[in-house]
PDB file of C-alpha atoms in Angstrom:
ATOM      1  CA  UNK A   1     185.124  60.439 -82.522  1.00  0.00           C
ATOM      2  CA  UNK A   2     188.523  60.558 -80.854  1.00  0.00           C
ATOM      3  CA  UNK A   3     191.747  59.409 -82.503  1.00  0.00           C
ATOM      4  CA  UNK A   4     193.887  57.036 -80.427  1.00  0.00           C
ATOM      5  CA  UNK A   5     197.149  58.855 -81.084  1.00  0.00           C
ATOM      6  CA  UNK A   6     199.862  56.244 -80.668  1.00  0.00           C
ATOM      7  CA  UNK A   7     202.531  58.492 -82.108  1.00  0.00           C
ATOM      8  CA  UNK A   8     202.037  61.173 -79.443  1.00  0.00           C
ATOM      9  CA  UNK A   9     201.902  58.620 -76.633  1.00  0.00           C
ATOM     10  CA  UNK A  10     204.985  56.778 -77.906  1.00  0.00           C
ATOM     11  CA  UNK A  11     206.936  60.052 -77.953  1.00  0.00           C
ATOM     12  CA  UNK A  12     205.876  60.662 -74.359  1.00  0.00           C
ATOM     13  CA  UNK A  13     206.999  57.159 -73.347  1.00  0.00           C
ATOM     14  CA  UNK A  14     210.312  57.538 -75.169  1.00  0.00           C
ATOM     15  CA  UNK A  15     211.040  60.722 -73.214  1.00  0.00           C
ATOM     16  CA  UNK A  16     210.322  58.854 -69.977  1.00  0.00           C
ATOM     17  CA  UNK A  17     212.642  56.050 -71.099  1.00  0.00           C
ATOM     18  CA  UNK A  18     215.409  58.508 -71.945  1.00  0.00           C
ATOM     19  CA  UNK A  19     215.193  59.840 -68.388  1.00  0.00           C
ATOM     20  CA  UNK A  20     215.244  56.281 -66.970  1.00  0.00           C
ATOM     21  CA  UNK A  21     218.323  55.402 -69.017  1.00  0.00           C
ATOM     22  CA  UNK A  22     220.139  58.497 -67.728  1.00  0.00           C
ATOM     23  CA  UNK A  23     219.126  57.527 -64.186  1.00  0.00           C
ATOM     24  CA  UNK A  24     220.423  53.963 -64.621  1.00  0.00           C
ATOM     25  CA  UNK A  25     223.706  55.220 -66.027  1.00  0.00           C
ATOM     26  CA  UNK A  26     224.175  57.791 -63.273  1.00  0.00           C
ATOM     27  CA  UNK A  27     223.066  55.737 -60.265  1.00  0.00           C
ATOM     28  CA  UNK A  28     223.902  52.155 -61.283  1.00  0.00           C
ATOM     29  CA  UNK A  29     226.505  52.542 -64.014  1.00  0.00           C
ATOM     30  CA  UNK A  30     224.303  50.530 -66.383  1.00  0.00           C
ATOM     31  CA  UNK A  31     223.564  51.258 -70.028  1.00  0.00           C
ATOM     32  CA  UNK A  32     220.672  49.056 -71.209  1.00  0.00           C
ATOM     33  CA  UNK A  33     221.591  46.975 -74.264  1.00  0.00           C
ATOM     34  CA  UNK A  34     219.418  45.517 -77.015  1.00  0.00           C
ATOM     35  CA  UNK A  35     220.528  43.032 -79.676  1.00  0.00           C
ATOM     36  CA  UNK A  36     218.478  42.451 -82.803  1.00  0.00           C
ATOM     37  CA  UNK A  37     218.868  39.485 -85.137  1.00  0.00           C
ATOM     38  CA  UNK A  38     217.892  40.117 -88.745  1.00  0.00           C
ATOM     39  CA  UNK A  39     217.979  37.131 -91.101  1.00  0.00           C
ATOM     40  CA  UNK A  40     217.672  37.812 -94.808  1.00  0.00           C
ATOM     41  CA  UNK A  41     216.995  41.006 -96.736  1.00  0.00           C
ATOM     42  CA  UNK A  42     213.226  41.439 -96.460  1.00  0.00           C
ATOM     43  CA  UNK A  43     212.631  45.201 -96.976  1.00  0.00           C
ATOM     44  CA  UNK A  44     209.817  45.419 -94.408  1.00  0.00           C
ATOM     45  CA  UNK A  45     211.859  43.594 -91.753  1.00  0.00           C
ATOM     46  CA  UNK A  46     214.888  45.771 -92.476  1.00  0.00           C
ATOM     47  CA  UNK A  47     212.738  48.903 -92.141  1.00  0.00           C
ATOM     48  CA  UNK A  48     211.355  47.746 -88.770  1.00  0.00           C
ATOM     49  CA  UNK A  49     214.833  46.956 -87.473  1.00  0.00           C
ATOM     50  CA  UNK A  50     216.060  50.357 -88.598  1.00  0.00           C
ATOM     51  CA  UNK A  51     213.221  52.076 -86.711  1.00  0.00           C
ATOM     52  CA  UNK A  52     214.011  50.066 -83.569  1.00  0.00           C
ATOM     53  CA  UNK A  53     217.708  50.944 -83.785  1.00  0.00           C
ATOM     54  CA  UNK A  54     216.905  54.620 -84.266  1.00  0.00           C
ATOM     55  CA  UNK A  55     214.540  54.608 -81.260  1.00  0.00           C
ATOM     56  CA  UNK A  56     217.226  52.947 -79.108  1.00  0.00           C
ATOM     57  CA  UNK A  57     219.786  55.559 -80.094  1.00  0.00           C
ATOM     58  CA  UNK A  58     217.423  58.406 -79.269  1.00  0.00           C
ATOM     59  CA  UNK A  59     216.720  56.888 -75.843  1.00  0.00           C
ATOM     60  CA  UNK A  60     220.382  56.250 -75.057  1.00  0.00           C
ATOM     61  CA  UNK A  61     220.050  52.455 -75.226  1.00  0.00           C
ATOM     62  CA  UNK A  62     223.040  50.518 -76.576  1.00  0.00           C
ATOM     63  CA  UNK A  63     221.851  48.694 -79.696  1.00  0.00           C
ATOM     64  CA  UNK A  64     223.476  46.196 -82.025  1.00  0.00           C
ATOM     65  CA  UNK A  65     222.039  44.521 -85.122  1.00  0.00           C
ATOM     66  CA  UNK A  66     223.295  41.109 -86.225  1.00  0.00           C
ATOM     67  CA  UNK A  67     222.532  40.899 -89.957  1.00  0.00           C
ATOM     68  CA  UNK A  68     222.667  37.385 -91.357  1.00  0.00           C
ATOM     69  CA  UNK A  69     222.205  36.003 -94.882  1.00  0.00           C
ATOM     70  CA  UNK A  70     218.952  34.217 -95.649  1.00  0.00           C
ATOM     71  CA  UNK A  71     220.919  31.008 -96.281  1.00  0.00           C
ATOM     72  CA  UNK A  72     222.414  30.899 -92.778  1.00  0.00           C
ATOM     73  CA  UNK A  73     221.935  27.601 -90.975  1.00  0.00           C
ATOM     74  CA  UNK A  74     219.710  27.235 -87.946  1.00  0.00           C
ATOM     75  CA  UNK A  75     222.662  25.942 -85.927  1.00  0.00           C
ATOM     76  CA  UNK A  76     224.634  29.096 -86.678  1.00  0.00           C
ATOM     77  CA  UNK A  77     221.750  31.308 -85.511  1.00  0.00           C
ATOM     78  CA  UNK A  78     221.502  29.258 -82.315  1.00  0.00           C
ATOM     79  CA  UNK A  79     225.242  29.645 -81.812  1.00  0.00           C
ATOM     80  CA  UNK A  80     224.996  33.439 -82.083  1.00  0.00           C
ATOM     81  CA  UNK A  81     222.017  33.524 -79.707  1.00  0.00           C
ATOM     82  CA  UNK A  82     223.973  31.482 -77.157  1.00  0.00           C
ATOM     83  CA  UNK A  83     226.743  34.061 -77.375  1.00  0.00           C
ATOM     84  CA  UNK A  84     224.252  36.896 -76.807  1.00  0.00           C
ATOM     85  CA  UNK A  85     222.697  35.093 -73.851  1.00  0.00           C
ATOM     86  CA  UNK A  86     226.114  35.132 -72.153  1.00  0.00           C
ATOM     87  CA  UNK A  87     226.957  38.736 -73.069  1.00  0.00           C
ATOM     88  CA  UNK A  88     226.558  40.839 -69.889  1.00  0.00           C
ATOM     89  CA  UNK A  89     226.154  44.033 -71.922  1.00  0.00           C
ATOM     90  CA  UNK A  90     223.050  42.729 -73.681  1.00  0.00           C
ATOM     91  CA  UNK A  91     219.821  42.982 -71.646  1.00  0.00           C
ATOM     92  CA  UNK A  92     217.350  42.221 -74.424  1.00  0.00           C
ATOM     93  CA  UNK A  93     217.430  39.980 -77.478  1.00  0.00           C
ATOM     94  CA  UNK A  94     214.876  39.936 -80.256  1.00  0.00           C
ATOM     95  CA  UNK A  95     214.739  38.019 -83.496  1.00  0.00           C
ATOM     96  CA  UNK A  96     212.988  39.870 -86.305  1.00  0.00           C
ATOM     97  CA  UNK A  97     210.206  37.718 -87.740  1.00  0.00           C
ATOM     98  CA  UNK A  98     209.419  36.102 -90.085  1.00  0.00           C
ATOM     99  CA  UNK A  99     212.420  33.817 -90.437  1.00  0.00           C
ATOM    100  CA  UNK A 100     213.304  31.853 -93.611  1.00  0.00           C
ATOM    101  CA  UNK A 101     211.337  28.635 -94.120  1.00  0.00           C
ATOM    102  CA  UNK A 102     214.298  26.359 -93.397  1.00  0.00           C
ATOM    103  CA  UNK A 103     214.562  27.773 -89.858  1.00  0.00           C
ATOM    104  CA  UNK A 104     212.389  26.473 -86.984  1.00  0.00           C
ATOM    105  CA  UNK A 105     211.007  29.696 -85.500  1.00  0.00           C
ATOM    106  CA  UNK A 106     209.951  28.039 -82.243  1.00  0.00           C
ATOM    107  CA  UNK A 107     213.415  26.574 -81.670  1.00  0.00           C
ATOM    108  CA  UNK A 108     214.993  29.986 -82.247  1.00  0.00           C
ATOM    109  CA  UNK A 109     212.639  31.849 -79.921  1.00  0.00           C
ATOM    110  CA  UNK A 110     213.008  29.201 -77.223  1.00  0.00           C
ATOM    111  CA  UNK A 111     216.796  29.554 -77.406  1.00  0.00           C
ATOM    112  CA  UNK A 112     216.630  33.100 -76.033  1.00  0.00           C
ATOM    113  CA  UNK A 113     217.033  33.122 -72.273  1.00  0.00           C
ATOM    114  CA  UNK A 114     213.697  34.209 -70.714  1.00  0.00           C
ATOM    115  CA  UNK A 115     215.401  37.058 -68.811  1.00  0.00           C
ATOM    116  CA  UNK A 116     216.402  38.624 -72.149  1.00  0.00           C
ATOM    117  CA  UNK A 117     213.219  37.794 -74.064  1.00  0.00           C
ATOM    118  CA  UNK A 118     212.058  41.387 -74.515  1.00  0.00           C
ATOM    119  CA  UNK A 119     209.706  40.336 -77.318  1.00  0.00           C
ATOM    120  CA  UNK A 120     207.816  38.135 -74.841  1.00  0.00           C
ATOM    121  CA  UNK A 121     207.634  35.170 -77.218  1.00  0.00           C
ATOM    122  CA  UNK A 122     209.393  32.528 -75.078  1.00  0.00           C
ATOM    123  CA  UNK A 123     207.025  29.897 -73.639  1.00  0.00           C
ATOM    124  CA  UNK A 124     208.160  30.868 -70.130  1.00  0.00           C
ATOM    125  CA  UNK A 125     206.983  34.459 -70.554  1.00  0.00           C
ATOM    126  CA  UNK A 126     203.870  33.398 -72.457  1.00  0.00           C
ATOM    127  CA  UNK A 127     202.901  31.091 -69.604  1.00  0.00           C
ATOM    128  CA  UNK A 128     203.473  33.736 -66.941  1.00  0.00           C
ATOM    129  CA  UNK A 129     201.474  36.287 -68.933  1.00  0.00           C
ATOM    130  CA  UNK A 130     198.594  33.815 -69.259  1.00  0.00           C
ATOM    131  CA  UNK A 131     198.594  33.333 -65.486  1.00  0.00           C
ATOM    132  CA  UNK A 132     198.643  37.084 -64.937  1.00  0.00           C
ATOM    133  CA  UNK A 133     202.137  36.985 -63.441  1.00  0.00           C
ATOM    134  CA  UNK A 134     204.937  39.466 -64.038  1.00  0.00           C
ATOM    135  CA  UNK A 135     206.548  38.760 -67.408  1.00  0.00           C
ATOM    136  CA  UNK A 136     207.800  40.293 -70.612  1.00  0.00           C
ATOM    137  CA  UNK A 137     204.695  41.051 -72.654  1.00  0.00           C
ATOM    138  CA  UNK A 138     204.707  41.053 -76.480  1.00  0.00           C
ATOM    139  CA  UNK A 139     205.210  44.668 -77.521  1.00  0.00           C
ATOM    140  CA  UNK A 140     202.254  45.116 -79.872  1.00  0.00           C
ATOM    141  CA  UNK A 141     199.497  43.868 -77.510  1.00  0.00           C
ATOM    142  CA  UNK A 142     201.289  45.638 -74.649  1.00  0.00           C
ATOM    143  CA  UNK A 143     201.162  48.834 -76.696  1.00  0.00           C
ATOM    144  CA  UNK A 144     197.437  48.431 -77.336  1.00  0.00           C
ATOM    145  CA  UNK A 145     196.743  48.026 -73.615  1.00  0.00           C
ATOM    146  CA  UNK A 146     198.840  51.103 -72.829  1.00  0.00           C
ATOM    147  CA  UNK A 147     196.986  53.067 -75.512  1.00  0.00           C
ATOM    148  CA  UNK A 148     193.607  52.097 -74.038  1.00  0.00           C
ATOM    149  CA  UNK A 149     194.852  53.070 -70.587  1.00  0.00           C
ATOM    150  CA  UNK A 150     196.006  56.483 -71.815  1.00  0.00           C
ATOM    151  CA  UNK A 151     192.490  57.263 -73.041  1.00  0.00           C
ATOM    152  CA  UNK A 152     190.810  55.837 -69.908  1.00  0.00           C
ATOM    153  CA  UNK A 153     189.216  52.985 -71.841  1.00  0.00           C
ATOM    154  CA  UNK A 154     188.701  50.210 -69.299  1.00  0.00           C
ATOM    155  CA  UNK A 155     188.093  46.770 -70.894  1.00  0.00           C
ATOM    156  CA  UNK A 156     186.524  45.457 -67.673  1.00  0.00           C
ATOM    157  CA  UNK A 157     183.091  44.043 -68.387  1.00  0.00           C
ATOM    158  CA  UNK A 158     183.283  45.030 -72.068  1.00  0.00           C
ATOM    159  CA  UNK A 159     182.565  42.725 -74.989  1.00  0.00           C
ATOM    160  CA  UNK A 160     185.805  42.602 -76.957  1.00  0.00           C
ATOM    161  CA  UNK A 161     186.337  41.023 -80.361  1.00  0.00           C
ATOM    162  CA  UNK A 162     189.941  40.189 -81.249  1.00  0.00           C
ATOM    163  CA  UNK A 163     190.401  39.378 -84.917  1.00  0.00           C
ATOM    164  CA  UNK A 164     193.543  37.381 -85.590  1.00  0.00           C
ATOM    165  CA  UNK A 165     194.952  34.482 -83.580  1.00  0.00           C
ATOM    166  CA  UNK A 166     198.708  34.674 -84.150  1.00  0.00           C
ATOM    167  CA  UNK A 167     201.134  33.898 -81.347  1.00  0.00           C
ATOM    168  CA  UNK A 168     202.625  37.358 -81.784  1.00  0.00           C
ATOM    169  CA  UNK A 169     199.496  39.520 -81.648  1.00  0.00           C
ATOM    170  CA  UNK A 170     196.082  37.837 -81.529  1.00  0.00           C
ATOM    171  CA  UNK A 171     196.575  35.282 -78.764  1.00  0.00           C
ATOM    172  CA  UNK A 172     198.478  37.554 -76.352  1.00  0.00           C
ATOM    173  CA  UNK A 173     196.035  40.381 -77.124  1.00  0.00           C
ATOM    174  CA  UNK A 174     193.132  38.180 -76.090  1.00  0.00           C
ATOM    175  CA  UNK A 175     195.001  37.041 -72.979  1.00  0.00           C
ATOM    176  CA  UNK A 176     195.770  40.578 -71.799  1.00  0.00           C
ATOM    177  CA  UNK A 177     192.165  41.647 -72.330  1.00  0.00           C
ATOM    178  CA  UNK A 178     190.894  38.582 -70.508  1.00  0.00           C
ATOM    179  CA  UNK A 179     193.259  39.371 -67.634  1.00  0.00           C
ATOM    180  CA  UNK A 180     191.735  42.873 -67.645  1.00  0.00           C
ATOM    181  CA  UNK A 181     188.321  41.230 -67.061  1.00  0.00           C
ATOM    182  CA  UNK A 182     186.930  41.748 -70.546  1.00  0.00           C
ATOM    183  CA  UNK A 183     184.653  39.201 -72.221  1.00  0.00           C
ATOM    184  CA  UNK A 184     186.791  38.175 -75.171  1.00  0.00           C
ATOM    185  CA  UNK A 185     185.849  36.575 -78.477  1.00  0.00           C
ATOM    186  CA  UNK A 186     188.740  35.580 -80.739  1.00  0.00           C
ATOM    187  CA  UNK A 187     188.024  35.348 -84.464  1.00  0.00           C
ATOM    188  CA  UNK A 188     190.329  33.952 -87.140  1.00  0.00           C
ATOM    189  CA  UNK A 189     190.456  32.610 -90.683  1.00  0.00           C
ATOM    190  CA  UNK A 190     188.063  29.777 -89.854  1.00  0.00           C
ATOM    191  CA  UNK A 191     185.417  31.997 -88.224  1.00  0.00           C
ATOM    192  CA  UNK A 192     182.213  31.519 -90.209  1.00  0.00           C
ATOM    193  CA  UNK A 193     180.436  34.854 -89.703  1.00  0.00           C
ATOM    194  CA  UNK A 194     182.819  37.607 -88.623  1.00  0.00           C
ATOM    195  CA  UNK A 195     180.161  40.314 -88.655  1.00  0.00           C
ATOM    196  CA  UNK A 196     178.075  38.346 -86.169  1.00  0.00           C
ATOM    197  CA  UNK A 197     180.911  38.716 -83.665  1.00  0.00           C
ATOM    198  CA  UNK A 198     181.987  42.297 -84.406  1.00  0.00           C
ATOM    199  CA  UNK A 199     178.635  44.084 -84.546  1.00  0.00           C
ATOM    200  CA  UNK A 200     177.961  43.666 -80.823  1.00  0.00           C
ATOM    201  CA  UNK A 201     181.528  44.320 -79.649  1.00  0.00           C
ATOM    202  CA  UNK A 202     182.305  47.327 -77.460  1.00  0.00           C
ATOM    203  CA  UNK A 203     185.969  47.064 -78.466  1.00  0.00           C
ATOM    204  CA  UNK A 204     187.354  45.603 -81.695  1.00  0.00           C
ATOM    205  CA  UNK A 205     191.070  44.794 -82.058  1.00  0.00           C
ATOM    206  CA  UNK A 206     192.022  43.643 -85.543  1.00  0.00           C
ATOM    207  CA  UNK A 207     195.411  42.648 -86.936  1.00  0.00           C
ATOM    208  CA  UNK A 208     195.423  40.200 -89.825  1.00  0.00           C
ATOM    209  CA  UNK A 209     196.804  42.160 -92.778  1.00  0.00           C
ATOM    210  CA  UNK A 210     193.705  42.470 -94.962  1.00  0.00           C
ATOM    211  CA  UNK A 211     192.650  45.831 -96.398  1.00  0.00           C
ATOM    212  CA  UNK A 212     189.105  46.948 -95.479  1.00  0.00           C
ATOM    213  CA  UNK A 213     188.353  43.774 -93.548  1.00  0.00           C
ATOM    214  CA  UNK A 214     186.280  45.781 -91.062  1.00  0.00           C
ATOM    215  CA  UNK A 215     183.574  47.874 -92.696  1.00  0.00           C
ATOM    216  CA  UNK A 216     181.005  50.325 -91.352  1.00  0.00           C
ATOM    217  CA  UNK A 217     178.166  47.796 -91.189  1.00  0.00           C
ATOM    218  CA  UNK A 218     180.251  45.518 -88.938  1.00  0.00           C
ATOM    219  CA  UNK A 219     180.696  48.084 -86.156  1.00  0.00           C
ATOM    220  CA  UNK A 220     178.119  49.336 -83.676  1.00  0.00           C
ATOM    221  CA  UNK A 221     177.728  53.005 -82.791  1.00  0.00           C
ATOM    222  CA  UNK A 222     180.110  54.172 -80.098  1.00  0.00           C
ATOM    223  CA  UNK A 223     182.544  51.262 -80.451  1.00  0.00           C
ATOM    224  CA  UNK A 224     186.283  51.444 -79.835  1.00  0.00           C
ATOM    225  CA  UNK A 225     188.253  50.190 -82.858  1.00  0.00           C
ATOM    226  CA  UNK A 226     191.960  49.404 -82.581  1.00  0.00           C
ATOM    227  CA  UNK A 227     193.540  48.750 -85.979  1.00  0.00           C
ATOM    228  CA  UNK A 228     196.706  46.663 -85.589  1.00  0.00           C
ATOM    229  CA  UNK A 229     196.906  45.700 -89.266  1.00  0.00           C
ATOM    230  CA  UNK A 230     199.387  47.163 -91.701  1.00  0.00           C
ATOM    231  CA  UNK A 231     199.146  46.928 -95.474  1.00  0.00           C
ATOM    232  CA  UNK A 232     200.890  48.768 -98.290  1.00  0.00           C
ATOM    233  CA  UNK A 233     198.715  49.661-101.268  1.00  0.00           C
ATOM    234  CA  UNK A 234     199.958  49.673-104.858  1.00  0.00           C
ATOM    235  CA  UNK A 235     200.388  53.456-104.653  1.00  0.00           C
ATOM    236  CA  UNK A 236     202.684  53.018-101.647  1.00  0.00           C
ATOM    237  CA  UNK A 237     200.182  54.272 -99.062  1.00  0.00           C
ATOM    238  CA  UNK A 238     200.070  52.483 -95.694  1.00  0.00           C
ATOM    239  CA  UNK A 239     196.649  51.438 -94.430  1.00  0.00           C
ATOM    240  CA  UNK A 240     195.313  49.101 -91.769  1.00  0.00           C
ATOM    241  CA  UNK A 241     192.611  46.427 -91.769  1.00  0.00           C
ATOM    242  CA  UNK A 242     189.776  48.900 -91.135  1.00  0.00           C
ATOM    243  CA  UNK A 243     187.888  51.064 -93.633  1.00  0.00           C
ATOM    244  CA  UNK A 244     188.937  54.086 -91.593  1.00  0.00           C
ATOM    245  CA  UNK A 245     186.995  56.767 -93.491  1.00  0.00           C
ATOM    246  CA  UNK A 246     183.614  55.108 -93.017  1.00  0.00           C
ATOM    247  CA  UNK A 247     184.108  53.173 -89.775  1.00  0.00           C
ATOM    248  CA  UNK A 248     185.399  56.264 -87.960  1.00  0.00           C
ATOM    249  CA  UNK A 249     181.987  57.906 -88.408  1.00  0.00           C
ATOM    250  CA  UNK A 250     180.455  55.362 -86.034  1.00  0.00           C
ATOM    251  CA  UNK A 251     183.265  55.047 -83.487  1.00  0.00           C
ATOM    252  CA  UNK A 252     183.858  56.733 -80.177  1.00  0.00           C
ATOM    253  CA  UNK A 253     187.569  55.954 -80.488  1.00  0.00           C
ATOM    254  CA  UNK A 254     189.650  54.645 -83.373  1.00  0.00           C
ATOM    255  CA  UNK A 255     193.370  54.175 -84.004  1.00  0.00           C
ATOM    256  CA  UNK A 256     194.795  55.326 -87.352  1.00  0.00           C
ATOM    257  CA  UNK A 257     197.318  53.591 -89.600  1.00  0.00           C
ATOM    258  CA  UNK A 258     199.987  54.850 -89.611  1.00  0.00           C
ATOM    259  CA  UNK A 259     200.338  56.654 -86.285  1.00  0.00           C
ATOM    260  CA  UNK A 260     198.343  54.333 -84.045  1.00  0.00           C
ATOM    261  CA  UNK A 261     199.583  50.990 -82.763  1.00  0.00           C
ATOM    262  CA  UNK A 262     202.810  50.929 -84.821  1.00  0.00           C
ATOM    263  CA  UNK A 263     204.709  53.564 -82.826  1.00  0.00           C
ATOM    264  CA  UNK A 264     203.473  51.968 -79.590  1.00  0.00           C
ATOM    265  CA  UNK A 265     205.076  48.640 -80.518  1.00  0.00           C
ATOM    266  CA  UNK A 266     208.539  50.181 -80.639  1.00  0.00           C
ATOM    267  CA  UNK A 267     207.934  52.223 -77.478  1.00  0.00           C
ATOM    268  CA  UNK A 268     206.917  49.146 -75.484  1.00  0.00           C
ATOM    269  CA  UNK A 269     209.916  47.215 -76.780  1.00  0.00           C
ATOM    270  CA  UNK A 270     212.083  49.919 -75.220  1.00  0.00           C
ATOM    271  CA  UNK A 271     210.043  49.673 -72.001  1.00  0.00           C
ATOM    272  CA  UNK A 272     210.756  45.924 -71.912  1.00  0.00           C
ATOM    273  CA  UNK A 273     214.466  46.549 -72.508  1.00  0.00           C
ATOM    274  CA  UNK A 274     214.634  48.957 -69.560  1.00  0.00           C
ATOM    275  CA  UNK A 275     212.801  46.394 -67.442  1.00  0.00           C
ATOM    276  CA  UNK A 276     215.347  43.727 -68.424  1.00  0.00           C
ATOM    277  CA  UNK A 277     218.202  46.067 -67.474  1.00  0.00           C
ATOM    278  CA  UNK A 278     216.661  46.780 -64.065  1.00  0.00           C
ATOM    279  CA  UNK A 279     216.157  43.049 -63.450  1.00  0.00           C
ATOM    280  CA  UNK A 280     219.785  42.429 -64.405  1.00  0.00           C
ATOM    281  CA  UNK A 281     220.930  45.056 -61.898  1.00  0.00           C
ATOM    282  CA  UNK A 282     218.746  43.474 -59.223  1.00  0.00           C
ATOM    283  CA  UNK A 283     220.185  40.000 -59.873  1.00  0.00           C
ATOM    284  CA  UNK A 284     223.753  41.323 -59.765  1.00  0.00           C
ATOM    285  CA  UNK A 285     223.080  43.186 -56.520  1.00  0.00           C
ATOM    286  CA  UNK A 286     221.702  40.065 -54.864  1.00  0.00           C
ATOM    287  CA  UNK A 287     224.770  38.084 -55.938  1.00  0.00           C
ATOM    288  CA  UNK A 288     227.031  40.702 -54.389  1.00  0.00           C
ATOM    289  CA  UNK A 289     225.103  40.950 -51.110  1.00  0.00           C
TER     290      UNK A 289
END
């Protein structure tokens, strides 16, 4: 059994990004910029935003966090996003989810200009990704694909079971795997017999937020298991959706929690931010030609 070490790979990617940032600053006079919108005081969301800000600082990316009270109106959020869309120093914009119930998440995500949608949640980028065209790809599924690539795990021709059908993880995960020529089955809360789908899968990707959802009897020998879930136990320990101790005995590859997909999510967000900065430079150059 081999551990899919997302922490080591993310550190490698961050070093590459740091070099790219220095190159952009030296050759183009550009410092990539990322703006994060945080609404409310959810501890988990605040922790994620803090990790993203720290990663940006380490890579040399300009980062700003707009903290807003949970009671802020939707119109005010849209107003701030419009301001960010026009700010030439901001290459990427992301809104930390979930948002308060009184806010229409779709309307907020659609208000971000597609060229700055480094989270890859805008319908424009979602559509291009589905068609296999160049786009901003949601960071978590993007990170999973990069992790598989690092360990020479080719999804082509493999039976893959994706558990979870969210717009943020499950659906784009299935799309990327399908684009990589895998045979994809997507399972969700209404799936009648989950084990029937997982036990024959060559690769299992799970991210629903349920402790020990995937057990040893649900996984075939030699499978690849990617645990995207994150749960905090009563004792404070972080675990995924997979019974790691027992499932790992049957796997060829498995990602741990923490230290697997989590670090990759932040790394790929930085990759998207650099991409946005390079695209900005290209647009500006064409305007000046």
